[in-house]
Coordinates of C-alpha atoms in Angstrom, one line a residue:
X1 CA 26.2 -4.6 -25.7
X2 CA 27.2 -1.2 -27.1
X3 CA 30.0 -0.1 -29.3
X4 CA 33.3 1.2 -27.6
X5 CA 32.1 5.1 -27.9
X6 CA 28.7 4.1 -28.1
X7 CA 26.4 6.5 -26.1
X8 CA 23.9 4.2 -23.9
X9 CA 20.5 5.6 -25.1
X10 CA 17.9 6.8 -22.7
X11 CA 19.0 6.7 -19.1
X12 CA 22.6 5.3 -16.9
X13 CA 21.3 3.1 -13.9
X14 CA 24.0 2.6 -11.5
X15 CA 25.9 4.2 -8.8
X16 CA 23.8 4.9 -5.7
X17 CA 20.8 3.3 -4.3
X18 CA 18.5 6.5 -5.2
X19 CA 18.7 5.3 -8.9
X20 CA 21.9 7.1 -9.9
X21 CA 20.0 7.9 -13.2
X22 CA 21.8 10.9 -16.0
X23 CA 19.9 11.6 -18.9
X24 CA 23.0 11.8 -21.8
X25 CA 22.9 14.3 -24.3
X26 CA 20.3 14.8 -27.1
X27 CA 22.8 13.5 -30.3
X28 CA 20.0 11.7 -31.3
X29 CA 17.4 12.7 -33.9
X30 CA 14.1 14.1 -31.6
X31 CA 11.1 11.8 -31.7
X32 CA 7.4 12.7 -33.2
X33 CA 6.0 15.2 -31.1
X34 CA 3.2 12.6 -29.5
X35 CA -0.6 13.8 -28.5
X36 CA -1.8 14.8 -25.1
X37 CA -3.5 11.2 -24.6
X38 CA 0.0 9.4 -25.8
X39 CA 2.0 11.4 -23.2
X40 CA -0.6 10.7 -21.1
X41 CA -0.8 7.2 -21.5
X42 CA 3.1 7.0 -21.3
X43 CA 3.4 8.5 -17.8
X44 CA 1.2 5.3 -15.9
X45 CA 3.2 3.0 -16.5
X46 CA 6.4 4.8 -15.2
X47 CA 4.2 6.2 -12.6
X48 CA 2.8 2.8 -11.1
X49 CA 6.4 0.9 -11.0
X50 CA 7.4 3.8 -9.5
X51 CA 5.6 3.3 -6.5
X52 CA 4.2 -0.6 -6.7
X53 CA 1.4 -0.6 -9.2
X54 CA 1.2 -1.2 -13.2
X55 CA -1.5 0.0 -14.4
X56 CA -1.4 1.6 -18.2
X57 CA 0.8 3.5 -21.3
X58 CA 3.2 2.9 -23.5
X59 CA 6.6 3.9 -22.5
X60 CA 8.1 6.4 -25.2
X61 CA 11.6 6.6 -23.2
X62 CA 11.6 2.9 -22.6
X63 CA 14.0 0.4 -24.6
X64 CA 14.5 -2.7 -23.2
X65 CA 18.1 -2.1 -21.9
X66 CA 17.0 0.6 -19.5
X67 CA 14.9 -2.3 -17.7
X68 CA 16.9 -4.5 -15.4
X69 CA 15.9 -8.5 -15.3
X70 CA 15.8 -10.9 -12.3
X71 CA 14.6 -14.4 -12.7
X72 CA 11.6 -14.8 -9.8
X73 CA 10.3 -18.1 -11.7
X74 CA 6.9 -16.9 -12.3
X75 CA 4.5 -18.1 -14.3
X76 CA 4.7 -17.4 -17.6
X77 CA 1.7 -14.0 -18.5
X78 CA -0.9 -14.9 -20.9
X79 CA -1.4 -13.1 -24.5
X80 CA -3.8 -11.7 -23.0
X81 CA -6.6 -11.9 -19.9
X82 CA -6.2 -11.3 -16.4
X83 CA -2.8 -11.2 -14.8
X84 CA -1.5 -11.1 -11.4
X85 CA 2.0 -9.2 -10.2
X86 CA 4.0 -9.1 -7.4
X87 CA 5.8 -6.2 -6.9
X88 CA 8.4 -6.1 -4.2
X89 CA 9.8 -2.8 -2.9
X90 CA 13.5 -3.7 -1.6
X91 CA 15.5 -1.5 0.3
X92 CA 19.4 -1.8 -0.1
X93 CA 21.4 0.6 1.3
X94 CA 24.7 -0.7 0.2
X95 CA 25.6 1.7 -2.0
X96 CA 24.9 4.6 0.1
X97 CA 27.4 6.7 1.5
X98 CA 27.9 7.4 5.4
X99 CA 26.2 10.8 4.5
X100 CA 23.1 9.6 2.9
X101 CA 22.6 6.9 5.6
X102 CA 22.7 9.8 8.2
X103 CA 20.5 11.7 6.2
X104 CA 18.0 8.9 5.7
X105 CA 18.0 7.7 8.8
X106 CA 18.5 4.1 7.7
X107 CA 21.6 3.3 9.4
X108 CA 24.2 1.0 8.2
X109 CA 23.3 -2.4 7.7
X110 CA 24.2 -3.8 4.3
X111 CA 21.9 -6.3 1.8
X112 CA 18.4 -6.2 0.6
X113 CA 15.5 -7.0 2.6
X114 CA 11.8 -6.1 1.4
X115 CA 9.9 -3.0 2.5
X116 CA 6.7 -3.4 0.6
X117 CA 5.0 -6.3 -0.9
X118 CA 2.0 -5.6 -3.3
X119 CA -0.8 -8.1 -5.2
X120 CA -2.0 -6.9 -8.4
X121 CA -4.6 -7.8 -10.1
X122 CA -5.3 -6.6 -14.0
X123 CA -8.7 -7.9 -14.7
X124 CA -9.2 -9.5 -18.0
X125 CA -10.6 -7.1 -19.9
X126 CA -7.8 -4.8 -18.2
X127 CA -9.8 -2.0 -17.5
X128 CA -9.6 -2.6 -13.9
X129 CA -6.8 -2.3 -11.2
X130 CA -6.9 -4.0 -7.8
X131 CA -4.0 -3.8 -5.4
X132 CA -3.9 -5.6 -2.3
X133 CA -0.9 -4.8 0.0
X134 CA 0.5 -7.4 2.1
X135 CA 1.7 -6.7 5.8
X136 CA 5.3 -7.1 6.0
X137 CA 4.7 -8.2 9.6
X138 CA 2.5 -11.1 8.2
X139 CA 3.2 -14.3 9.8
X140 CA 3.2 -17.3 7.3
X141 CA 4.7 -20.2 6.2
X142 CA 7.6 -19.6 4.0
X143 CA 8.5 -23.0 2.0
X144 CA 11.2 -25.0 3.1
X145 CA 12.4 -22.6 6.4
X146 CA 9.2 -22.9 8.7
X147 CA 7.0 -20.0 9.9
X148 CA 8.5 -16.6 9.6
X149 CA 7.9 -13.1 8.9
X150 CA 6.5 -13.1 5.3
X151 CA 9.2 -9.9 4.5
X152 CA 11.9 -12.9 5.7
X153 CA 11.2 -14.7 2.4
X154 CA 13.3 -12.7 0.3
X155 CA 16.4 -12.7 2.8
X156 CA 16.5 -16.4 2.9
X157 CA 16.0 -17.2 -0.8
X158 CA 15.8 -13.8 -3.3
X159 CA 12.8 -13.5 -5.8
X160 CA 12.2 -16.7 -6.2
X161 CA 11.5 -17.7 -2.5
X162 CA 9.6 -14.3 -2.4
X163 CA 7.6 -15.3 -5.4
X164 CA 6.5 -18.9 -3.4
X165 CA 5.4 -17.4 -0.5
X166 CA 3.0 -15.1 -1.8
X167 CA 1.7 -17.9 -4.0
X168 CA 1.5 -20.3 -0.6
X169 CA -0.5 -17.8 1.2
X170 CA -3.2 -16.1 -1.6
X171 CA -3.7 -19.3 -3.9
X172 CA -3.2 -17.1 -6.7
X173 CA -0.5 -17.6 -9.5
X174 CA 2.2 -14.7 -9.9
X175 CA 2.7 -13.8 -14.0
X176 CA 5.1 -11.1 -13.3
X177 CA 7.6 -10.1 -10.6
X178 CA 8.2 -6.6 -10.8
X179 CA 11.3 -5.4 -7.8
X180 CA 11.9 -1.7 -7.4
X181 CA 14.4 -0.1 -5.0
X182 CA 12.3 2.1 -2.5
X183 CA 15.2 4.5 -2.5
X184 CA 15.1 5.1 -5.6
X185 CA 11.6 6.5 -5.2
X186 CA 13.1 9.5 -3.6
X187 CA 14.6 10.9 -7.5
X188 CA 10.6 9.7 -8.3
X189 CA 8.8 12.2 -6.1
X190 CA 11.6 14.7 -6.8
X191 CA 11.5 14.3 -10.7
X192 CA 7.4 15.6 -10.0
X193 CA 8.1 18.1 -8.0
X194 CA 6.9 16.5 -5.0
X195 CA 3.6 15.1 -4.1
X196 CA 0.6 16.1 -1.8
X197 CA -0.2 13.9 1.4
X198 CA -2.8 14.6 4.5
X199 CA -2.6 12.8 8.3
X200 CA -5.5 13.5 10.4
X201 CA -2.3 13.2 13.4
X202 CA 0.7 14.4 13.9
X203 CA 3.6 12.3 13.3
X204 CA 6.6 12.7 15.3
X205 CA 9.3 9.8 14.6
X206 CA 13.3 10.8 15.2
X207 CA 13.5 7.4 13.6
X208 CA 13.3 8.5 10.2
X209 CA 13.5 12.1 11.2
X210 CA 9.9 13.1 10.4
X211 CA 7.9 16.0 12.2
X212 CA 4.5 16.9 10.8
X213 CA 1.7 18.6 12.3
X214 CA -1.7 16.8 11.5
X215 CA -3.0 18.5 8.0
X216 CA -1.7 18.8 4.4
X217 CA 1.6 18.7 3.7
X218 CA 4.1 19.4 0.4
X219 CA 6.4 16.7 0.7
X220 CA 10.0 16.1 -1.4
X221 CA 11.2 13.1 -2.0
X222 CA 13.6 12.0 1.1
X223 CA 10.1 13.2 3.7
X224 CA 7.6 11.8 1.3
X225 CA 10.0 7.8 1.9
X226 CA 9.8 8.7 5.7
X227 CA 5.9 9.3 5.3
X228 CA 5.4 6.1 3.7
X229 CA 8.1 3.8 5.9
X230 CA 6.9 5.8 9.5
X231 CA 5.5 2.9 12.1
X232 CA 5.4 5.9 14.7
X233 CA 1.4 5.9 14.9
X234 CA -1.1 3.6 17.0
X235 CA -1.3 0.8 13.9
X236 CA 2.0 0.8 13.4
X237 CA 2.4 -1.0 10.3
X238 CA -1.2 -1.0 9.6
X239 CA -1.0 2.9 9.0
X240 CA 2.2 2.9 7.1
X241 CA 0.2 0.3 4.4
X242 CA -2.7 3.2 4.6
X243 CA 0.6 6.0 3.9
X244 CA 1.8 4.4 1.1
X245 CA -1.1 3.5 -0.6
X246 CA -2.2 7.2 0.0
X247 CA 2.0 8.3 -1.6
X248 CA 0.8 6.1 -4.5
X249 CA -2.3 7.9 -5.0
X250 CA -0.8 11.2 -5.0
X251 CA 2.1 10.6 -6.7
X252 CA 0.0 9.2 -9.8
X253 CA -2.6 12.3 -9.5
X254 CA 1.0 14.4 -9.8
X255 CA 2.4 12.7 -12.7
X256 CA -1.1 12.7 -14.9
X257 CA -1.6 16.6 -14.3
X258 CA -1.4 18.7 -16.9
X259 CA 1.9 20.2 -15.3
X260 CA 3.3 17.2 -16.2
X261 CA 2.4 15.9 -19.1
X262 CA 2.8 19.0 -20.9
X263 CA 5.9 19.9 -19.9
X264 CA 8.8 17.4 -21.5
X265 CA 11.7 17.9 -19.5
X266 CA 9.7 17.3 -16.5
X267 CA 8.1 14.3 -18.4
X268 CA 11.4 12.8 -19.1
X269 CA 13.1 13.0 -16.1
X270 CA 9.9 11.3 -14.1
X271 CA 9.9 8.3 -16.7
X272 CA 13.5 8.0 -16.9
X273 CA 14.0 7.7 -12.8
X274 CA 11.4 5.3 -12.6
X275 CA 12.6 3.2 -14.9
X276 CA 16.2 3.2 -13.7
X277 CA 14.5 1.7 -10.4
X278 CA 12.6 -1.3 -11.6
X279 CA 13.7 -5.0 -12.4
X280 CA 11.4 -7.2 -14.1
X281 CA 10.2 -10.9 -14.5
X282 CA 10.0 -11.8 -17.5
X283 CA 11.7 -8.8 -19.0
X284 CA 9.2 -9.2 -22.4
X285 CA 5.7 -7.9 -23.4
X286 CA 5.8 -5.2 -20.7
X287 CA 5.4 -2.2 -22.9
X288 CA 2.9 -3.9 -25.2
X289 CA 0.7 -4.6 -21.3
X290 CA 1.3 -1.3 -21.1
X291 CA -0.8 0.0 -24.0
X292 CA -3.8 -2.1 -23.8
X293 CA -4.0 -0.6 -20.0
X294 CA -4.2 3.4 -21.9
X295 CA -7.8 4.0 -20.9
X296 CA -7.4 3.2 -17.3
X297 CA -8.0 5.9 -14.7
X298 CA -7.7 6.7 -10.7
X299 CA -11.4 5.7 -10.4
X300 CA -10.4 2.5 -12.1
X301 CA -7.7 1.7 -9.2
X302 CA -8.9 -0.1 -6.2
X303 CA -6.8 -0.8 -3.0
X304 CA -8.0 -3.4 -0.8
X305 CA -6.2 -4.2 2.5
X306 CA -5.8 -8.7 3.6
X307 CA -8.6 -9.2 6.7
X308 CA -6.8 -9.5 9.8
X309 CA -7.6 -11.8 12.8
X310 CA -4.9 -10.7 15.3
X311 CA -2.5 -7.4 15.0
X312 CA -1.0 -7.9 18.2
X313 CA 0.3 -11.5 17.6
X314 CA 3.3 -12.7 19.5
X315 CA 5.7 -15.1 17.3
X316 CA 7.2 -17.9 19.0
X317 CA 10.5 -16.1 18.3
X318 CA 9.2 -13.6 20.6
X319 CA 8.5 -11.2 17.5
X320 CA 5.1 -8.7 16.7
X321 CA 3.9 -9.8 14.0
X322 CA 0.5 -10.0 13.0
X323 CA -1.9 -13.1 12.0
X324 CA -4.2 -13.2 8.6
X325 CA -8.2 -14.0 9.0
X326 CA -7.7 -17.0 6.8
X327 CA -11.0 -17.9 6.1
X328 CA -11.8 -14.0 4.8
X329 CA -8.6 -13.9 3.1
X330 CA -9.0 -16.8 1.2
X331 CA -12.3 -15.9 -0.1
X332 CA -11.4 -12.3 -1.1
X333 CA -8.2 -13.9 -2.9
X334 CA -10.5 -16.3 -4.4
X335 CA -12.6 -13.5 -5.7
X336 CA -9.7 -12.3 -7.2
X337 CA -8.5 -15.4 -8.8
X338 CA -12.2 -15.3 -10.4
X339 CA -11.6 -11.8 -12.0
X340 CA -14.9 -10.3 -9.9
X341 CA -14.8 -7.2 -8.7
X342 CA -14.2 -6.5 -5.4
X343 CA -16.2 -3.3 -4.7
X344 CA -19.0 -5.6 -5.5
X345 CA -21.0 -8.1 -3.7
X346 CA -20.1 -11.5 -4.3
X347 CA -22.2 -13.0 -7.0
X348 CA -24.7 -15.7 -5.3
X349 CA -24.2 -19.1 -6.8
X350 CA -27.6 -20.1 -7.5
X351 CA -30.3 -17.5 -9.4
X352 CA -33.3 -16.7 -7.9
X353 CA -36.5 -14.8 -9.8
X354 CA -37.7 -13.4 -5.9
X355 CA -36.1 -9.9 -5.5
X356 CA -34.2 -9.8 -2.1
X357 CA -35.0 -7.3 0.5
X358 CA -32.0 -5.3 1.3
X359 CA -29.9 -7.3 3.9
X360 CA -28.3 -5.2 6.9
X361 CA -24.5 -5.5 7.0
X362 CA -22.5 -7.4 9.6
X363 CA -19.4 -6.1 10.7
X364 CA -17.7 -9.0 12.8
X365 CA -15.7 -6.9 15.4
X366 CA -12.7 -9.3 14.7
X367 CA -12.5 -7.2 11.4
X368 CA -12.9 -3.3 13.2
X369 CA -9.4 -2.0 14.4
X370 CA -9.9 0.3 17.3
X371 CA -7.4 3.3 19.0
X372 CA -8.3 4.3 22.0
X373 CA -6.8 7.6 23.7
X374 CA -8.0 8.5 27.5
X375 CA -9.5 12.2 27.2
X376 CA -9.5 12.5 31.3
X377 CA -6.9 13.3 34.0
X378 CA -7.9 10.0 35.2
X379 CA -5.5 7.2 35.4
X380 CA -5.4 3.7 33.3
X381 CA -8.6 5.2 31.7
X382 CA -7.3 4.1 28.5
X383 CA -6.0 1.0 29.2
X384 CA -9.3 -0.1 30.6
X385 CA -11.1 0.8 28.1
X386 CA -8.6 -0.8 25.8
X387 CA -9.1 -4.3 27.5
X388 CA -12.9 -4.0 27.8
X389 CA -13.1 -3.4 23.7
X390 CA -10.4 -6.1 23.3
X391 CA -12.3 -8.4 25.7
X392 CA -15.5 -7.9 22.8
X393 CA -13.4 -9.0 20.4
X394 CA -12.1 -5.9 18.8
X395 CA -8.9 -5.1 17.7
X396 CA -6.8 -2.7 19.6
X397 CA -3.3 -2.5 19.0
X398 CA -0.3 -0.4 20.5
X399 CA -1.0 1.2 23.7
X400 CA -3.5 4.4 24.4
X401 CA -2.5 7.8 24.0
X402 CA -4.0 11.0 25.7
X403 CA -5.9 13.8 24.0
X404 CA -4.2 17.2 24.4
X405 CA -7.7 18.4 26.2
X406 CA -8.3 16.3 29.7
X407 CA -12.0 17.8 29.9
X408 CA -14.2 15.4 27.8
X409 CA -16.8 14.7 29.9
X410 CA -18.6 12.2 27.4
X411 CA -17.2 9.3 25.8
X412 CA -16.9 9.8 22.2
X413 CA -16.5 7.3 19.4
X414 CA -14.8 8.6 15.9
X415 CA -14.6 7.6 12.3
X416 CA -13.3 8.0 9.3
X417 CA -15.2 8.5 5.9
X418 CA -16.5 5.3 4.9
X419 CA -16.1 3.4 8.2
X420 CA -19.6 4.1 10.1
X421 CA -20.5 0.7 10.3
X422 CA -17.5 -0.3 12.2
X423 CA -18.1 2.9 14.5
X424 CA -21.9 2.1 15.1
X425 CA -20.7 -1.3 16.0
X426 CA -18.0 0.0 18.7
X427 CA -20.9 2.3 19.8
X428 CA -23.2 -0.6 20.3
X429 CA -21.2 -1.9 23.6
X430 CA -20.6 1.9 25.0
X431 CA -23.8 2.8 26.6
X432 CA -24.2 6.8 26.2
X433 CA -21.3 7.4 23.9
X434 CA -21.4 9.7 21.2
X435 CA -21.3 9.2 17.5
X436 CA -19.2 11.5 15.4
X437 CA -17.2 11.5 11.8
X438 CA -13.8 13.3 11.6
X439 CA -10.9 13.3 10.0
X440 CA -9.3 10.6 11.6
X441 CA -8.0 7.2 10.3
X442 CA -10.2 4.6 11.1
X443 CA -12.6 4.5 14.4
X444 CA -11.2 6.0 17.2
X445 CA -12.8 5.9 21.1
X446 CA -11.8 8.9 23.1
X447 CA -13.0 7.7 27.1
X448 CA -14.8 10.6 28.8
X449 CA -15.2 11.7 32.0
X450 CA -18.6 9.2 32.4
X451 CA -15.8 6.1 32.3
X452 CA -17.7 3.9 30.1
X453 CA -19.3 0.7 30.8
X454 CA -18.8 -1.3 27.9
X455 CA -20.8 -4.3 27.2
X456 CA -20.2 -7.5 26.0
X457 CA -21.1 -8.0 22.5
X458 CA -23.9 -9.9 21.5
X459 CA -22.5 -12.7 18.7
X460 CA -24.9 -13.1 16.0
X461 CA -26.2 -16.1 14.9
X462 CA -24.3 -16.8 11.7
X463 CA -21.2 -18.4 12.1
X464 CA -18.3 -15.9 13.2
X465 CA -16.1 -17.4 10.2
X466 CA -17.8 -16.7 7.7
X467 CA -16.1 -13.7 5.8
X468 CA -17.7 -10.3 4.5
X469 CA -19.5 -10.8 0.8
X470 CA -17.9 -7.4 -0.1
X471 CA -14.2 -6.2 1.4
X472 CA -13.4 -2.7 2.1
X473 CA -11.6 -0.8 -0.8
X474 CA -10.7 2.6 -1.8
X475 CA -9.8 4.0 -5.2
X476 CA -6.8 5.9 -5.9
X477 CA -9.4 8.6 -6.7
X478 CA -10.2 8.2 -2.7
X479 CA -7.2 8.3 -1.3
X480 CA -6.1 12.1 -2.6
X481 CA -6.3 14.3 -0.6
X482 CA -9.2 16.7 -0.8
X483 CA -8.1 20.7 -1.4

């Protein structure tokens, strides 16, 4: 507790739910000028719990006091090793004023209730980063108040019940608990300047009030929260876990550029709103994580996504909500437990001195998500084709759309960078149809003129439980948006 008089050093937290933050005057003496790599490792830190991942630097700015505490009852971190985080984006809107709600386009509903839940891993020998985010729409077991919505955890019992959920559903222990206020992220991207995102679509959602045209956007910070909150697109919240990872990305690639680090002021006022943002569990040994994380880098940050059996589930309660492929799931969080990365194929459990001939991969078409858009003048094209790929066992959530042109003649099947496997394997049961990669998110079937036939898929002879050796990831590196 400060002096009466006392100037509170660093930052003032309080007052609105965008962070409120003032920087007070410079009656201080300055600080050691610090090198390019210390400014640069003190921005990742700020930068990470600014968006939902920790990943390196020490914080010049930070004292403890400018850190709130909750008590999540995690398990204690180690000295050292591999650690695991939850960090919990919570959106109160209590403190906003009728303005800001109408500006928002959050509306009026008072308490806390979690936007974004996020599992990271800091391997032992913390050079590596993997983040796994969790659907909010996740349906699971939350302890002691029956199956829910996994975001309900933190409504019916704060932190801590938060913290036992996640631990229920991945097996893993939590060492740290990490809450930031997602509106707070809008002072963030603002403090930067703003940050860089691309959709492949156009997103139209008077829900949040965003309007872009597919292509690369500038966005401050009140568009860049609708980009990363939007369910206006065909996965709903399957997309907006794609967005945000994608705002992280960028938002890191801004605050380690050489605009930023060289430039103080600008420096400052990033690490300062970040911090103002952010409560911790425990609320010791942060900084000190911090620096033995200095060498990490966007290649080194790895975003992998929980396999999914069913993304059009219907809850007893009559809810959407969406249903985990347990037996995948459990062995990618078991590879996690076991510090191995995931970008890897699992390590085999007994050696062999034969060298293996290169096995061909098998995508299990429970795992390939699917939109489908009629590209024809002809009617419940799309939803046809929607049942036939759902009767073969892929996933095809939301309803079809319609291409602006209604003169494709040929069925054609698209994908994304990275996802030809799945498209090969959508191919496989369209007879004729075309193969192509775009800029698109995920595999996309556009129905042509020819009205596709599509076959039933031919199950191989493994068993359809067993889960992928290696899960899909991208780096942060990945997920910026090409100039």
């Amino acid at each position: 507790m400060r002096e009466p008089g006392e100037e509170d050093g660093g930052v003032l937290v309080g007052g609105d739910a965008y962070g409120g933050v003032r920087l007070t005057p410079a009656t201080r003496p300055r600080r050691p000028v610090r090198s390019a790599k210390a400014r640069r490792r003190n921005v990742i830190v700020a930068g990470l719990l600014s968006t939902g991942i920790l990943v390196s630097t020490g914080v010049v700015w930070a004292t403890p006091r400018q850190i709130g505490t909750v008590d999540a009852g995690v398990t204690a971190p180690k000295s050292q090793g591999a650690e695991n985080i939850l960090l919990v984006g919570v959106d109160k809107r209590d403190d906003l004023t009728r303005q800001q709600q109408n500006q928002l386009k959050l509306g009026r509903e008072s308490g806390q209730r979690t936007d974004t839940m996020m599992v990271i891993h800091l391997s032992e020998d913390h050079q590596r980063v993997t983040v796994v985010s969790l659907p909010r729409d996740t349906w699971t077991t939350i302890p002691g108040k029956g199956d829910h919505k996994i975001n309900s955890a933190y409504q019916f019992g704060g932190p801590k019940l938060t913290m036992q959920t996640v631990k229920a559903a991945t097996g893993l222990e939590i060492n740290r608990y990490i809450e930031v206020n997602i509106l707070g992220f809008i002072d963030v991207v603002d403090s930067l300047g703003g940050v860089t995102v691309c959709t492949p679509i156009p997103i139209n959602d008077p829900k949040t009030g965003l309007n872009l045209i597919a292509g690369t956007h500038q966005l401050q910070g009140a568009q860049a929260l609708g980009y990363a909150r939007t369910r206006a697109t065909a996965r709903s919240d399957l997309d907006r876990i794609d967005r945000q990872q994608q705002v992280i990305s960028a938002l890191l690639n801004r605050a380690l550029s050489a605009d930023t680090l060289a430039n103080p002021a600008k420096l400052a006022a990033f690490v300062n709103s970040t911090l103002s943002t952010v409560k911790v569990d425990p609320d010791d040994g942060l900084i000190g994580l911090a620096t033995q994380l200095r060498d990490v880098s966007l290649e080194d940050v790895r975003f992998a996504d929980v396999p999914l059996a069913n993304v059009d589930f219907k809850a007893p309660t009559g809810e959407s909500a969406v249903l985990w492929d347990r037996p995948a799931a459990r062995d990618m969080f078991r590879r996690i437990d076991a510090d191995q990365d995931l970008a890897k194929p699992a390590p085999t459990k007994t050696a062999t001195t034969a060298t293996p001939s290169p096995a061909k991969t098998v995508v299990p078409p429970e795992s390939v998500t699917v939109k489908v858009m009629n590209g024809t003048l002809i009617t419940g094209l799309g939803a046809r084709t929607k049942s036939a790929l759902v009767a073969s066992g892929f996933k095809v959530p939301g309803e079809p759309g319609n291409t602006d042109k209604k003169d494709h003649k040929q069925t054609l099947v698209r994908y994304a960078a990275g996802q030809e496997a799945a498209a090969r394997l959508v191919a496989s049961v369209i007879p004729g149809a075309e193969l192509k990669q775009a800029d698109v998110e995920g595999v996309e079937v556009i129905a042509g003129s020819d009205q596709p036939k599509i076959k039933k898929l031919k199950q191989p002879d493994t068993p359809a439980s067993k889960p992928s050796s290696t899960p899909t990831t991208k780096t942060a590196m990945e997920n910026i948006c090409k100039k």
